[in-house]
Each structure stands twice: as structure tokens, then as C-alpha cells.
Coordinates of C-alpha atoms in Angstrom, one line a residue:
X24 CA -1.7 7.6 4.4
X25 CA -3.9 4.6 4.4
X26 CA -4.1 2.1 7.3
X27 CA -5.7 -1.3 6.6
X28 CA -6.7 -2.4 9.8
X29 CA -9.2 -4.3 12.2
X30 CA -10.7 -2.5 15.1
X31 CA -10.3 -5.1 17.6
X32 CA -6.8 -6.3 16.7
X33 CA -3.9 -5.3 19.2
X34 CA -1.6 -5.5 16.2
X35 CA -3.6 -2.9 14.2
X36 CA -4.1 -0.9 17.3
X37 CA -0.2 -0.3 17.8
X38 CA 0.1 1.9 14.6
X39 CA -3.2 3.8 15.3
X40 CA -2.1 4.7 18.8
X41 CA 1.3 6.0 17.6
X42 CA -0.1 7.9 14.8
X43 CA -2.6 9.4 17.1
X44 CA 0.3 10.5 19.5
X45 CA 2.2 11.9 16.4
X46 CA -1.0 13.9 15.1
X47 CA -0.7 12.1 11.7
X48 CA -3.5 12.4 9.3
X49 CA -4.5 9.1 7.8
X50 CA -7.3 7.1 6.6
X51 CA -8.8 3.7 8.1
X52 CA -9.9 1.1 6.0
X53 CA -11.8 -1.4 8.2
X54 CA -11.1 -5.1 7.2
X55 CA -12.8 -8.3 8.4
X56 CA -10.9 -11.5 8.6
X57 CA -14.2 -13.3 9.2
X58 CA -15.8 -11.8 6.0
X59 CA -12.6 -12.9 4.1
X60 CA -11.4 -9.3 3.4
X61 CA -7.8 -10.0 3.7
X62 CA -7.9 -13.0 1.4
X63 CA -9.5 -11.2 -1.5
X64 CA -7.2 -10.8 -4.6
X65 CA -7.0 -6.9 -4.6
X66 CA -5.9 -7.0 -0.9
X67 CA -3.3 -9.9 -1.5
X68 CA -1.9 -8.0 -4.3
X69 CA -1.1 -5.3 -1.7
X70 CA 0.2 -7.6 1.0
X71 CA 0.8 -11.2 -0.3
X72 CA 0.9 -12.4 3.4
X73 CA -3.0 -11.4 3.6
X74 CA -2.8 -9.8 7.1
X75 CA -3.3 -6.5 8.7
X76 CA -2.1 -4.0 9.5
X77 CA -0.7 -2.7 6.3
X78 CA 0.3 0.9 5.8
X79 CA 0.1 2.6 2.5
X80 CA 2.2 5.6 2.3
X81 CA 1.3 8.8 0.5
X82 CA 3.5 7.6 -2.5
X83 CA 2.0 4.4 -2.7
X84 CA 4.7 2.3 -1.1
X85 CA 3.3 -0.2 1.4
X86 CA 4.6 -1.4 4.8
X87 CA 3.4 -4.5 6.6
X88 CA 4.1 -6.1 10.1
X89 CA 2.8 -3.9 13.2
X90 CA 6.1 -3.4 14.6
X91 CA 8.0 -2.6 11.5
X92 CA 5.1 0.0 10.9
X93 CA 6.0 1.4 14.4
X94 CA 9.5 1.6 13.8
X95 CA 9.0 3.5 10.5
X96 CA 6.6 6.0 12.0
X97 CA 8.7 6.5 15.2
X98 CA 11.8 7.4 13.3
X99 CA 13.0 10.7 14.6
X100 CA 10.6 11.1 17.2
X101 CA 10.6 10.6 21.1
X102 CA 9.3 7.2 20.6
X103 CA 12.5 5.7 19.4
X104 CA 15.6 6.1 21.5
X105 CA 18.6 8.0 19.9
X106 CA 21.0 6.0 22.3
X107 CA 22.4 3.0 20.4
X108 CA 21.9 0.6 23.5
X109 CA 18.3 1.9 24.4
X110 CA 17.5 1.6 20.8
X111 CA 18.6 -2.0 21.0
X112 CA 16.5 -2.6 24.1
X113 CA 13.4 -1.2 22.1
X114 CA 14.2 -3.9 19.4
X115 CA 14.6 -6.6 22.0
X116 CA 11.2 -6.0 23.5
X117 CA 9.5 -5.7 20.1
X118 CA 10.9 -9.3 19.3
X119 CA 10.0 -10.4 22.7
X120 CA 6.4 -9.1 22.1
X121 CA 6.0 -11.0 18.7
X122 CA 7.7 -14.4 19.8
X123 CA 7.1 -14.7 23.5
X124 CA 4.0 -12.6 24.3
X125 CA 1.4 -12.0 21.3
X126 CA 1.4 -15.8 20.3
X127 CA 0.1 -16.6 23.8
X128 CA -1.6 -13.7 25.4
X129 CA -3.3 -12.5 22.2
X130 CA -4.1 -16.1 20.8
X131 CA -5.6 -17.2 24.1
X132 CA -8.1 -14.3 24.1
X133 CA -9.1 -15.1 20.5
X134 CA -9.5 -18.7 21.4
X135 CA -11.8 -17.6 24.4
X136 CA -13.7 -15.0 22.8
X137 CA -14.2 -15.6 18.9
X138 CA -16.8 -18.2 18.3
X139 CA -15.2 -19.3 14.9
X140 CA -12.1 -20.3 16.9
X141 CA -13.8 -22.3 19.7
X142 CA -13.0 -25.6 17.9
X143 CA -9.3 -24.7 18.3
X144 CA -9.6 -24.1 22.0
X145 CA -8.4 -27.6 23.2
X146 CA -7.7 -28.0 26.8
X147 CA -3.9 -28.7 25.7
X148 CA -3.7 -25.4 23.9
X149 CA -5.5 -23.4 26.4
X150 CA -3.0 -24.7 28.9
X151 CA 0.0 -23.9 26.9
X152 CA -1.2 -20.5 26.1
X153 CA -1.9 -19.8 29.8
X154 CA 1.5 -21.1 30.9
X155 CA 3.6 -19.1 28.3
X156 CA 1.5 -16.1 28.5
X157 CA 2.0 -15.9 32.3
X158 CA 5.6 -16.5 31.8
X159 CA 5.7 -13.4 29.5
X160 CA 3.9 -11.3 31.9
X161 CA 6.3 -12.6 34.6
X162 CA 9.4 -11.4 32.6
X163 CA 7.6 -8.1 32.2
X164 CA 6.8 -7.7 35.6
X165 CA 10.5 -8.3 36.7
X166 CA 11.7 -5.7 34.4
X167 CA 9.2 -3.2 35.5
X168 CA 9.9 -3.7 39.2
X169 CA 13.2 -1.6 38.5
X170 CA 12.4 0.2 35.3
X171 CA 9.6 2.8 34.5
X172 CA 9.3 1.8 30.7
X173 CA 10.9 -1.0 28.6
X174 CA 13.5 1.1 26.8
X175 CA 15.5 3.5 29.1
X176 CA 13.5 5.7 31.2
X177 CA 11.1 6.8 28.6
X178 CA 8.0 5.7 27.0
X179 CA 8.9 4.2 23.5
X180 CA 7.7 1.9 20.6
X181 CA 8.3 -1.0 22.9
X182 CA 5.8 0.2 25.4
X183 CA 3.2 0.7 22.6
X184 CA 3.9 -2.9 21.3
X185 CA 3.5 -4.5 24.6
X186 CA 0.4 -2.5 25.7
X187 CA -1.6 -3.4 22.8
X188 CA -2.3 -7.0 24.0
X189 CA -1.4 -6.9 27.8
X190 CA -4.1 -4.3 28.6
X191 CA -6.8 -6.7 27.3
X192 CA -5.1 -9.8 28.7
X193 CA -7.9 -10.5 31.5
X194 CA -10.1 -11.3 28.4
X195 CA -7.9 -14.2 27.8
X196 CA -8.0 -15.3 31.5
X197 CA -4.8 -13.8 32.7
X198 CA -4.9 -12.4 36.1
X199 CA -3.1 -9.1 35.9
X200 CA -3.4 -8.4 39.7
X201 CA -0.7 -11.0 40.0
X202 CA 1.7 -8.7 38.2
X203 CA 1.5 -5.3 40.2
X204 CA 4.4 -3.7 38.2
X205 CA 2.8 -4.5 34.9
X206 CA -0.5 -2.9 36.3
X207 CA 1.3 0.2 37.3
X208 CA 3.1 0.5 34.0
X209 CA -0.3 0.2 32.3
X210 CA -1.4 3.2 34.0
X211 CA 1.6 5.1 33.2
X212 CA 1.2 4.2 29.5
X213 CA -2.4 5.4 29.6
X214 CA -1.3 8.7 31.1
X215 CA 1.2 9.5 28.5
X216 CA 0.1 12.5 26.4
X217 CA -2.1 11.5 23.3
X218 CA -3.2 8.3 24.5
X219 CA -6.2 6.8 22.7
X220 CA -8.2 3.5 23.4
X221 CA -8.2 0.5 21.1
X222 CA -11.4 1.5 19.4
X223 CA -10.1 4.8 18.3
X224 CA -9.7 5.0 14.4
X225 CA -8.8 8.6 13.7

């Protein structure tokens, strides 16, 4: 398999982390949005949405969107619950991550750390991303006060998806110490066998 990826992207980290845990063999093709790699014709032909991650399977078929890739890779493994309700919970948190979490926690980090995005870091946008990112962290913290992980009692794709941007949230100005249940959960995620850091590429 080939994973088109960016080393510092949480969305790209998600499939790398799961593939590491599953012991899957894959090749990483490093892309740069700053250099326009994802907008080049040969890549757009592979993914018309011009974004990474993109997973190319051994038979040439391709799959985009980080959480869709997680679900594909997790099929039949411990990372996707077999119980119908717990599986639904995993989906719930995957949708939460992309709609209520990533657009604020990840985006605020980019606004504050990527020079090319500094012009977009208006006081209004920074305030909105801080408010809504803290709301997402609060939702997570309340859940984790009474649960070990996000879907049932076991580590799953939901934890991988939410970990990717939560563990670097402080770079976006979020105070994780205000969410002790989240901090404890980050430790449990990192203690799960086969964990690799965001810079790992296989």
C-alpha cells in the first residue's frame, strides 16, 4: 500500500498510527501543501479533492478521508467494535471529531504556527476556534470522567481519531490541564501497545 501523507498533519497521522499497530507494510509518499504537491495534476487525478491522506491499495484502488481510511483498515480487528451499539458509538465520535473538534483545535494550531496562515488569524477567528475547541474538549472530558475510552471499554478508531489533534492542542493555545480526564486518557492511548509518535513514517 502507498500512503500519501504530510508528516505534521494529524489527519495523516491517524492511518500511520493504526497501520503501525496492525504491523502493515506500506510506503509513505510525503506531500507538501505549501509546495503545491496536492494540487498537481497527477495527484488530483488520484484524489479530485486534492487533499491528504490518500491510501492507495495494492490493487490500485484508492481511499481518501482519514476516518474512512481508519474504518477500512480496522475492519476485523480489535480497533473496530463488533457490538452494534459500540460500533455506532465509534462512528459517533468519528463524526464528532471531524465536525466539532478538528475544525477548531487543528485549525487554531495552524493559524498560530504556520506563517503562511498568519493573515487568516484574525482576532475574531481565533476567538471562535478557542471557544469551540474548548467546547469539544469539555464534551470529551465529561465522557472520559466515566469511561476509559470513547467506544465501549476498549481502545478503538475513535480514540485514534481524537488523539491525533488533541495531543498537540496546546500548540493551538488550549490548556489541557483544565481537562484532567482528557489528560489521563492521552496517557492511556500512548500506553496502548504499538503506539508511535506523530513523526513516525514506517
